[in-house]
Amino acid sequence: MKPASFTATFTILCIIFTLVDYDVVSCLRFSDVPDTSHRTAMVLPLFPPKDTSVRSSPSQLSGRLLQKSPVNAQMALHDDLLINGYYTTRLWIGTPPQRFALIVDTGSTVTYVPCSTCEQCGKHQDPRFQPEMSSTYQPVKCNIDCTCDNEREQCIYERQYAEMSSSSGVLGQDIVSFGNQSELAPQRAVFGCENRETGDLYSQHADGIMGLGRGDLSIVDQLVEKHVISDSFSLCYGGMDFGGGAMVLGGIKPPADMVFTNSDPGRSPYYNIELKEIHVAGKALSLNPRVFDGNHGTVLDSGTTYAYLPEAAFAAFKSAVMKAVLSLKLIEGPDPNYKDICFSGAGSDISRLLKSFPPVDMVFSNGKKLSLSPENYLFRHSKVRGAYCLGIFQNGKDATTLLGGIIVRNTLVTYDRQHEMIGFWKTNCSDLWDKLNLSPPPPLPSGLDNTNSTGSMYPTLVPTGSPGYNASGEIKVGFITFYMSLSVNYLDLKPHMTELTHLIAQELDINFSQVHLMNLSTKGNDSLIKWAIHPAGSANYMTNAAAVEIIHRLAENHVRLPDTFGSYKLFEWGIEPPPKRTGWSRSYLIVVIALSVVLILGLSAFLGWLIWRRGKESPLPYERVESVETVVREQELQPLK
């Protein structure tokens, strides 16, 4: 994901053009993940917004007062960072609600999903939005504050990016639900209904974008404008070992040790921070602090995967890290198209990476410090076990410092827009709800459709009333089962089962040894397979976190097979508790060993007795050798002549 260089033309365009009420453009775009053919970072729009007549100023935004007590929407994040390079959340639009998986993007200011009328939209995770099926949908009529279609009947939007991806369509308004049972009720909001998309937007698995940036089309701005949440939101991305995470729309009580830095909305249209220094292994990089204030300054963008530094800062950072890892071996990266800086020999235990890689600190202008662990600047090498690569790159010739999702792994980031601050708190995002004394969001909001596109149930880890589970404690998942129906062109699927098993393990991000074939039945080209996913290694059960992640990937159709396997569906996933062990089964090993010892001792005693008996018996009669006529005398050696 190394960024394409920004041209001066695009930089000037993004700065000098102002924003319009219904035509707010995001200048930040995430692109991809390791092992892909293209990497981009910050890409400016080709066509800037055109009007400022209805734009709210930062002071107006921060001065808004709620008419009632603040509430918030708690939403789960799903870890797609290693697969697709982004995090997604679920949003429901319409009546009855239609579900969408949207990229959480603080660098975008509009939320859009593919429309049923789309003439050029890719194949995404969920079905397209059908306005005709929603009783509450209304098009946004043409007005002086928006760009109108050719017939001047409806407002439209168009997003074109220098990375050659684009999205365009009409603007609509409908009921939006945030997929939880929090105090925040479903709200009417404006969103984009795509009629055309190209580039990365066309090929991505996610349905669309959830814009969290500053702008009147931003979902945050719309909720604040309605006085239903305070002017704040928070994101928490999971780490290397555990994905997923959490998002809160609205204010939360910040932890006492949260580190804050100023974020001046007048400095940049994006969420910026005042970065002053970077320390590696406790030593400050020899840099002028102004290096982090070039162009757009230091920008946080949740839709970007990695981090990108200006040329001088990257050179100093790279040099400092390489000096600190002399004990590791420098190896080639996973993709030959890039000159990734990778190291082997650190081991697979994420908790021990600090023994091989140096700590990194980001120091803000107010003197506060955010400490980064190795998972905040490294990504796993996809082809070498126990190897890692730098997830921080040079931002071409652009002077902007861009900090993507990797920097804030296992970090709660609070965007306090009302007070123009951004806070950071290092934590395990997998148990964030408990730490904040908040109730975690249930898998689905009450009354919403709970089936995915293949008809399987959305993952609720513990079915109500299921026997064998302790609702008050840790749920022990013995293994996960699911069915797969395949329609392939192979005459015989069996020779390809090993390849299929490897693919499933890869898509579920688990070890090959965890995938077990339970049953296979075929009829012609159609096959029905039952699979079981077992705990890793010799464990008797898998953690709830691992089980939820696997079920999420199954239920949300993250298992994507090559076209050579034809059409396929996953359905009827289920969870099974560990097998109950009786007193005998729990001590079977001791019993087996004891029986073995008794058997060996018994055999030894019996053999000893037999030998003793043979020694006491009379010796067998024998004849002298000389008296045996059949004996052949040895010939004497003849002297050599």
XYZ file of C-alpha atoms in Angstrom:
641
model
C 0.000 0.000 0.000
C 2.775 2.362 -0.732
C 1.234 5.660 -1.798
C 1.320 7.198 -5.208
C 2.939 10.612 -5.096
C 0.649 13.587 -4.823
C 0.981 16.227 -7.461
C 0.982 19.886 -6.563
C -2.147 20.382 -8.652
C -4.206 17.967 -6.583
C -2.857 19.396 -3.338
C -3.896 22.915 -4.332
C -7.312 21.678 -5.464
C -8.038 19.944 -2.171
C -7.044 23.005 -0.128
C -8.558 25.916 -2.082
C -11.906 24.455 -3.088
C -14.597 24.609 -0.464
C -17.263 22.108 0.454
C -20.907 22.012 -0.589
C -23.877 20.775 1.456
C -24.576 17.705 -0.657
C -21.298 17.404 -2.484
C -18.670 16.830 0.172
C -15.668 14.975 -1.163
C -13.201 12.870 0.776
C -9.577 13.512 -0.073
C -8.337 10.541 1.909
C -8.709 7.064 0.509
C -7.453 3.800 1.853
C -6.520 1.269 -0.729
C -5.210 -2.180 0.026
C -3.328 -4.725 2.127
C -0.058 -6.635 1.896
C 0.307 -9.034 -1.013
C -1.720 -6.949 -3.427
C -0.849 -5.458 -6.738
C -1.375 -1.830 -5.826
C -0.896 0.255 -2.735
C -2.092 3.790 -2.305
C -2.397 6.087 0.641
C -3.784 9.596 0.502
C -5.396 10.400 -2.825
C -6.981 13.741 -3.650
C -10.233 14.095 -5.598
C -10.060 15.029 -9.254
C -13.193 17.126 -8.994
C -13.499 19.381 -5.924
C -16.726 20.563 -4.267
C -18.259 23.751 -5.539
C -20.141 25.700 -2.866
C -19.882 26.869 0.728
C -23.239 28.543 1.171
C -24.668 26.014 3.612
C -21.483 24.775 5.213
C -21.344 24.832 9.012
C -18.188 26.342 10.414
C -16.113 24.495 13.014
C -17.179 26.974 15.659
C -20.828 26.371 14.841
C -20.331 22.634 15.062
C -18.550 22.741 18.403
C -21.140 25.127 19.846
C -24.134 22.886 19.244
C -26.029 21.939 22.380
C -28.046 18.806 22.901
C -31.697 19.283 23.715
C -31.681 16.174 25.883
C -29.207 13.937 27.681
C -26.479 12.622 25.367
C -26.838 9.076 24.113
C -24.588 6.970 21.944
C -24.721 4.116 19.493
C -22.414 1.225 20.267
C -21.479 -0.731 17.165
C -19.224 -3.707 16.552
C -16.313 -3.495 14.125
C -15.278 -6.486 12.072
C -11.628 -7.213 11.399
C -11.108 -7.139 7.683
C -7.704 -5.472 8.003
C -5.644 -8.550 7.071
C -8.017 -9.648 4.326
C -9.117 -6.441 2.660
C -7.245 -3.658 4.407
C -10.119 -2.022 6.252
C -12.585 -2.369 9.105
C -16.318 -2.568 8.524
C -19.441 -2.064 10.575
C -23.053 -2.974 9.879
C -25.684 -0.402 9.015
C -29.355 -1.006 8.251
C -31.220 1.291 5.848
C -34.920 1.433 5.019
C -38.225 -0.042 6.186
C -38.025 -2.986 6.427
C -34.298 -2.656 7.060
C -31.731 -3.739 4.488
C -28.281 -4.590 5.845
C -24.914 -3.339 4.559
C -21.258 -3.819 5.477
C -19.615 -0.412 5.273
C -15.980 0.628 5.554
C -15.457 2.845 8.594
C -13.687 5.838 7.057
C -12.790 9.022 8.911
C -11.344 10.369 5.661
C -14.714 10.290 3.871
C -17.650 12.603 4.390
C -20.479 10.731 2.722
C -22.105 7.356 3.301
C -23.067 5.422 0.193
C -24.247 1.948 -0.811
C -24.894 0.306 -4.200
C -28.378 0.969 -5.548
C -30.597 -1.582 -7.281
C -30.559 0.684 -10.348
C -26.745 0.619 -10.538
C -25.539 0.061 -14.074
C -21.920 -0.581 -13.100
C -21.446 -1.897 -9.574
C -19.264 -4.772 -8.435
C -20.267 -7.913 -6.588
C -20.210 -7.029 -2.917
C -21.019 -8.671 0.379
C -24.742 -7.909 0.527
C -27.561 -7.334 -1.991
C -27.936 -3.825 -3.364
C -30.248 -1.312 -1.732
C -33.746 -1.406 -3.186
C -35.439 1.978 -2.709
C -38.701 0.609 -4.071
C -38.806 -1.933 -1.240
C -38.543 0.695 1.496
C -41.728 2.449 2.565
C -39.742 5.286 4.140
C -37.354 6.095 1.277
C -37.460 9.570 -0.252
C -35.217 11.012 -2.974
C -33.509 14.310 -2.193
C -35.171 16.779 -4.530
C -33.071 19.132 -6.619
C -32.325 22.394 -4.788
C -29.863 25.261 -4.870
C -27.610 23.581 -2.301
C -26.761 20.473 -4.295
C -25.647 19.294 -7.694
C -28.676 18.174 -9.708
C -29.163 15.540 -12.378
C -29.699 16.466 -16.025
C -33.471 16.636 -15.544
C -32.972 18.832 -12.481
C -35.224 16.575 -10.445
C -32.903 14.939 -7.924
C -29.669 15.715 -6.097
C -26.687 13.649 -7.185
C -23.166 13.101 -5.899
C -19.948 12.182 -7.667
C -16.648 11.120 -6.145
C -13.605 10.754 -8.336
C -10.206 9.939 -6.896
C -6.712 10.241 -8.274
C -6.308 6.508 -7.676
C -8.750 6.128 -10.588
C -11.643 4.829 -8.499
C -14.969 6.581 -8.446
C -18.495 6.495 -7.074
C -21.518 8.354 -8.343
C -25.254 8.197 -7.861
C -28.267 9.938 -6.419
C -28.890 11.208 -2.916
C -31.700 9.660 -0.939
C -33.095 9.872 2.566
C -34.286 6.966 4.686
C -34.364 5.466 8.156
C -30.909 4.334 9.302
C -30.493 1.883 12.171
C -27.183 1.295 13.917
C -27.634 -2.365 14.702
C -27.907 -2.296 18.476
C -30.290 -1.770 21.352
C -28.662 1.397 22.638
C -30.576 4.537 23.491
C -30.006 5.912 20.009
C -33.107 5.077 18.029
C -33.108 4.721 14.225
C -32.723 8.091 12.545
C -33.598 9.545 9.165
C -30.414 10.406 7.264
C -29.200 11.337 3.798
C -26.972 8.856 1.967
C -25.736 8.090 -1.517
C -27.399 5.445 -3.669
C -24.714 4.378 -6.146
C -25.414 4.041 -9.847
C -21.797 3.618 -10.914
C -18.490 2.661 -9.320
C -15.016 1.961 -10.670
C -11.556 0.922 -9.493
C -11.096 -0.249 -5.915
C -14.665 0.706 -5.063
C -15.869 -1.715 -7.730
C -13.674 -4.629 -6.647
C -13.857 -4.331 -2.851
C -15.806 -6.902 -0.841
C -17.480 -4.333 1.420
C -20.719 -2.800 0.174
C -19.774 0.841 0.553
C -18.434 3.614 2.767
C -19.592 4.990 6.110
C -18.340 8.557 6.115
C -17.222 9.826 9.520
C -15.337 12.906 8.324
C -16.274 16.539 8.765
C -19.079 17.619 6.430
C -22.830 17.995 6.300
C -23.269 14.600 4.657
C -21.179 12.871 7.311
C -23.291 10.524 9.401
C -21.761 12.099 12.521
C -22.666 15.634 11.455
C -26.205 14.600 10.622
C -26.739 12.995 14.035
C -25.200 15.996 15.805
C -27.384 18.342 13.770
C -30.425 16.407 14.992
C -29.203 16.884 18.601
C -29.321 13.135 19.289
C -25.608 12.631 20.056
C -22.828 14.846 21.312
C -20.219 15.958 18.793
C -17.856 13.038 19.351
C -17.235 9.452 18.290
C -14.709 6.728 19.125
C -13.061 3.840 17.285
C -11.137 0.889 18.694
C -9.324 -1.489 16.297
C -8.269 -4.974 17.380
C -4.669 -6.167 17.242
C -2.716 -8.862 15.397
C -3.962 -11.760 17.499
C -7.575 -10.689 17.859
C -9.441 -8.739 15.245
C -12.734 -6.961 15.436
C -13.253 -3.950 17.604
C -15.790 -1.346 18.591
C -17.220 1.992 17.533
C -19.255 4.476 19.540
C -21.178 7.294 17.878
C -21.569 9.980 20.522
C -19.626 10.856 23.616
C -18.188 8.519 26.241
C -16.459 9.208 29.520
C -12.759 9.145 28.633
C -10.451 6.921 30.721
C -8.396 8.842 33.249
C -5.094 8.076 31.501
C -6.252 8.827 27.950
C -3.637 10.926 26.106
C -5.075 13.924 24.239
C -3.669 16.135 21.518
C -5.198 19.164 19.811
C -6.998 18.723 16.504
C -7.522 22.017 14.693
C -10.366 21.772 12.127
C -9.103 24.961 10.538
C -5.697 23.375 9.831
C -7.050 20.716 7.517
C -10.392 19.280 6.391
C -9.263 15.989 7.938
C -8.721 14.825 11.499
C -5.212 16.018 12.294
C -3.015 15.836 15.368
C -0.036 17.918 16.492
C 2.818 15.411 16.198
C 6.179 16.848 17.249
C 8.627 13.964 17.671
C 9.036 10.237 17.112
C 11.223 8.218 19.481
C 12.631 4.792 18.606
C 14.054 2.695 21.449
C 13.818 5.740 23.712
C 15.837 8.057 21.422
C 14.291 10.937 19.489
C 14.788 10.903 15.742
C 17.023 13.745 14.637
C 14.338 15.708 12.807
C 12.987 19.231 12.648
C 9.520 19.153 14.311
C 8.140 21.017 11.306
C 8.617 17.886 9.197
C 5.310 16.590 10.612
C 3.461 19.807 9.739
C 3.892 19.820 5.966
C 0.961 20.014 3.561
C -2.051 18.656 5.508
C 0.009 18.077 8.659
C -0.343 14.774 10.514
C -3.647 13.159 9.542
C -5.513 10.206 11.083
C -7.459 8.154 8.555
C -9.230 4.977 9.609
C -9.755 3.985 5.960
C -6.013 3.728 5.309
C -4.298 0.502 6.321
C -0.704 1.589 6.946
C 1.223 4.723 7.899
C 3.132 7.044 5.580
C 5.833 9.501 6.590
C 7.510 12.343 4.708
C 10.777 11.369 3.069
C 13.141 12.653 5.771
C 11.060 11.213 8.620
C 10.794 7.808 6.959
C 14.536 7.604 6.318
C 15.294 8.387 9.979
C 12.659 5.954 11.247
C 13.833 3.124 8.994
C 17.456 3.628 10.004
C 16.642 3.646 13.723
C 14.570 0.466 13.546
C 17.181 -1.422 11.530
C 19.879 -0.499 14.040
C 17.703 -1.890 16.839
C 17.049 -5.280 15.194
C 20.569 -6.414 14.346
C 19.828 -9.872 15.780
C 17.120 -10.475 13.147
C 17.627 -11.559 9.554
C 16.622 -9.184 6.770
C 14.514 -11.062 4.189
C 12.523 -10.313 1.052
C 8.933 -9.188 1.365
C 5.832 -11.223 0.491
C 5.262 -9.363 -2.779
C 8.146 -8.999 -5.266
C 6.486 -5.872 -6.669
C 7.492 -3.994 -3.529
C 10.717 -3.559 -1.654
C 9.214 -4.227 1.747
C 11.559 -4.211 4.731
C 11.029 -7.553 6.458
C 12.711 -9.456 9.266
C 12.665 -13.112 10.302
C 13.568 -14.731 13.586
C 11.220 -12.878 15.926
C 8.867 -15.802 16.548
C 5.094 -16.039 16.282
C 4.199 -14.900 19.806
C 2.934 -11.333 19.456
C 3.337 -10.681 23.185
C 7.104 -11.250 22.869
C 7.755 -8.956 19.904
C 9.184 -6.245 22.161
C 12.117 -8.562 22.819
C 13.038 -8.302 19.133
C 11.667 -4.930 18.016
C 12.071 -1.529 19.679
C 9.274 0.479 21.294
C 8.200 3.587 19.415
C 6.760 6.754 20.968
C 4.860 9.577 19.320
C 5.275 12.840 21.209
C 2.697 15.594 20.727
C 3.188 19.350 20.904
C 1.704 19.439 24.415
C 4.391 17.027 25.618
C 2.012 14.053 25.915
C 3.257 10.742 24.566
C 1.557 7.821 22.794
C 3.580 4.616 23.126
C 3.378 2.165 20.236
C 4.051 -1.547 20.469
C 5.546 -3.457 17.501
C 2.051 -4.451 16.279
C 1.454 -0.728 15.674
C 4.144 -0.502 13.005
C 4.566 -4.085 11.753
C 2.487 -6.487 9.711
C 2.930 -10.248 9.472
C 4.870 -11.661 6.549
C 2.285 -13.760 4.716
C 4.775 -16.337 3.421
C 7.318 -16.769 6.240
C 6.192 -17.835 9.681
C 7.551 -15.689 12.481
C 8.567 -12.907 10.081
C 7.331 -9.301 10.076
C 7.543 -6.286 7.787
C 7.489 -2.563 8.401
C 3.979 -1.183 8.014
C 5.269 2.373 7.756
C 6.267 3.658 4.325
C 7.500 6.792 2.640
C 4.689 9.031 1.418
C 6.281 9.651 -1.955
C 7.280 13.268 -2.233
C 4.235 14.434 -0.315
C 4.924 16.256 2.957
C 1.784 14.947 4.681
C 2.133 12.455 7.543
C -0.679 9.918 7.189
C -1.456 7.548 10.058
C -3.681 4.626 9.093
C -5.345 1.847 11.053
C -2.124 -0.020 11.875
C -0.983 2.809 14.178
C -4.075 2.516 16.375
C -4.308 -1.269 16.755
C -5.561 -2.035 20.250
C -6.027 1.669 20.855
C -9.235 3.495 21.688
C -9.266 6.720 19.655
C -11.797 9.360 20.674
C -12.535 12.093 18.145
C -13.809 14.831 20.468
C -14.844 17.298 17.795
C -16.679 19.578 20.194
C -13.492 20.347 22.126
C -11.221 19.993 19.071
C -9.154 17.188 20.597
C -8.303 13.589 19.777
C -7.558 11.135 22.568
C -5.623 7.843 22.578
C -5.851 5.031 25.116
C -3.913 1.784 24.733
C -6.203 -1.124 25.526
C -7.346 -4.527 24.362
C -10.208 -3.658 22.044
C -11.699 -7.134 22.411
C -12.895 -6.352 25.951
C -13.432 -2.614 25.550
C -17.061 -2.709 26.628
C -16.226 -4.101 30.045
C -13.480 -1.542 30.592
C -15.820 1.339 29.745
C -18.652 -0.179 31.815
C -20.820 -0.363 28.722
C -23.008 -3.225 27.605
C -21.652 -4.818 24.437
C -23.902 -4.541 21.381
C -25.865 -7.700 20.618
C -25.268 -9.337 17.245
C -28.454 -7.853 15.785
C -30.968 -5.180 16.724
C -34.359 -6.405 17.794
C -36.733 -6.938 14.926
C -34.134 -6.776 12.185
C -33.574 -9.443 9.595
C -31.100 -11.980 10.931
C -30.137 -13.851 7.815
C -27.219 -13.269 5.547
C -27.243 -13.499 1.790
C -26.984 -17.274 1.839
C -29.735 -17.723 4.376
C -27.556 -18.739 7.317
C -28.066 -17.203 10.724
C -25.983 -14.245 11.795
C -23.586 -15.407 14.512
C -24.977 -15.430 18.020
C -22.388 -17.452 19.888
C -24.702 -19.019 22.460
C -28.263 -19.950 21.462
C -30.694 -19.270 24.282
C -31.318 -22.353 26.342
C -28.620 -24.400 24.687
C -27.605 -27.275 26.943
C -24.030 -27.618 28.069
C -23.257 -23.906 28.329
C -22.781 -21.758 31.371
C -24.360 -18.384 30.652
C -22.612 -16.754 33.579
C -19.095 -17.832 32.656
C -16.766 -18.457 29.748
C -18.470 -20.421 26.980
C -16.381 -23.386 25.939
C -16.676 -24.053 22.217
C -15.412 -27.517 21.362
C -15.681 -27.110 17.605
C -17.680 -25.313 14.914
C -19.528 -27.115 12.127
C -20.917 -25.868 8.835
C -22.132 -27.209 5.513
C -20.862 -26.340 2.067
C -22.686 -27.081 -1.159
C -20.537 -27.096 -4.287
C -21.310 -27.303 -7.965
C -18.008 -27.942 -9.746
C -16.756 -29.034 -13.126
C -14.508 -31.721 -11.669
C -15.360 -35.315 -12.481
C -14.082 -36.266 -9.045
C -13.800 -33.749 -6.213
C -11.853 -36.026 -3.872
C -8.376 -35.364 -5.377
C -8.988 -31.642 -4.766
C -10.066 -31.938 -1.130
C -6.613 -31.127 0.250
C -6.495 -27.941 -1.809
C -10.025 -27.061 -0.697
C -9.101 -27.646 2.952
C -6.106 -25.327 2.623
C -8.277 -22.635 1.024
C -10.862 -22.806 3.815
C -8.128 -22.556 6.439
C -6.651 -19.561 4.642
C -10.008 -17.783 4.344
C -10.841 -18.396 8.008
C -7.314 -17.353 9.037
C -6.690 -20.589 10.939
C -4.262 -23.491 10.719
C -4.763 -26.213 8.131
C -4.823 -28.829 10.905
C -7.936 -27.222 12.420
C -10.116 -27.970 9.373
C -11.622 -31.469 9.468
C -13.779 -33.168 6.851
C -16.766 -34.784 8.556
C -18.819 -35.965 5.604
C -18.782 -35.787 1.802
C -21.585 -36.812 -0.514
C -21.612 -36.247 -4.270
C -24.145 -36.551 -7.047
C -22.819 -35.688 -10.479
C -21.121 -32.312 -10.251
C -22.914 -31.386 -7.039
C -21.354 -32.066 -3.655
C -22.462 -31.550 -0.072
C -19.662 -31.306 2.497
C -19.834 -31.039 6.263
C -16.807 -29.413 7.847
C -15.672 -29.037 11.429
C -13.301 -26.388 12.750
C -11.408 -27.648 15.792
C -9.330 -25.724 18.342
C -5.712 -25.008 17.488
C -3.010 -27.361 18.701
C -3.919 -29.742 21.497
C -6.473 -27.439 23.127
C -9.759 -28.999 24.166
C -11.779 -25.900 23.287
C -11.304 -22.561 21.516
C -11.627 -19.120 23.059
C -14.821 -17.158 22.577
C -12.901 -14.541 20.625
C -11.573 -17.116 18.158
C -14.992 -18.752 17.822
C -16.780 -15.464 17.193
C -14.237 -14.467 14.551
C -14.603 -17.806 12.717
C -18.400 -17.676 12.879
C -18.370 -14.086 11.657
C -16.334 -15.052 8.619
C -18.681 -17.952 7.886
C -21.909 -16.015 8.411
C -20.714 -12.946 6.522
C -19.463 -14.936 3.508
C -15.786 -14.143 3.951
C -14.867 -17.585 2.599
C -14.153 -16.882 -1.040
C -12.981 -19.715 -3.267
C -11.330 -19.522 -6.694
C -13.576 -19.765 -9.733
C -12.186 -23.246 -10.399
C -14.429 -24.527 -7.608
C -17.532 -23.215 -9.343
C -20.524 -22.006 -7.371
C -20.829 -22.704 -3.667
C -22.808 -21.806 -0.566
C -22.142 -22.006 3.157
C -25.031 -22.652 5.510
C -26.156 -24.120 8.834
C -23.120 -23.293 10.938
C -23.287 -24.521 14.512
C -21.198 -24.767 17.650
C -20.589 -27.824 19.786
C -19.314 -27.955 23.380
C -16.200 -29.948 24.258
C -17.026 -33.635 24.784
C -17.972 -34.344 28.371
C -15.425 -36.548 30.093
C -16.335 -39.110 32.706
C -14.048 -39.931 35.625
C -12.676 -42.824 33.589
C -12.016 -40.736 30.462
C -10.323 -38.005 32.455
C -7.884 -40.515 33.944
C -7.636 -42.893 30.997
C -3.968 -42.135 30.454
C -3.072 -43.057 34.028
C -5.094 -46.262 33.769
C -3.457 -47.222 30.472
C 0.004 -46.608 31.900
C -0.795 -48.629 35.038
C -2.130 -51.556 33.010
C 0.919 -51.430 30.767
C 3.256 -51.545 33.771
C 1.363 -54.488 35.299
C 1.412 -56.340 31.972
C 5.155 -55.793 31.496
C 5.958 -56.896 35.050
C 3.762 -59.959 34.658
C 5.406 -60.983 31.381
C 8.851 -60.409 32.856
C 8.061 -62.608 35.857
C 6.638 -65.345 33.635
C 9.690 -65.346 31.353
C 11.994 -65.441 34.382
C 10.114 -68.430 35.765
C 10.399 -70.274 32.428
C 14.167 -69.710 32.325
C 14.521 -70.948 35.899
C 12.514 -74.109 35.130
C 14.676 -74.925 32.071
C 17.813 -74.567 34.182
C 16.534 -77.142 36.697
C 15.694 -79.793 34.092
C 18.192 -82.691 33.150
C 20.558 -81.844 30.299
C 19.726 -83.360 26.979
C 21.931 -86.382 25.863
C 24.528 -85.617 23.234
C 27.208 -87.441 21.269
C 30.836 -86.483 20.927
C 31.597 -84.834 17.667
C 34.254 -87.403 16.805
C 31.714 -90.190 16.922
C 29.366 -88.648 14.429
C 29.983 -90.187 11.084
C 28.587 -87.300 9.229
C 31.173 -84.908 10.550
C 33.452 -83.608 7.839
C 37.013 -83.142 9.026
C 38.666 -79.843 8.308
C 41.360 -79.999 5.717
C 44.809 -78.990 6.791
C 46.232 -75.877 5.294
C 48.598 -76.702 2.514
C 51.878 -74.810 2.528
C 52.414 -72.459 -0.343
C 54.915 -73.671 -2.829
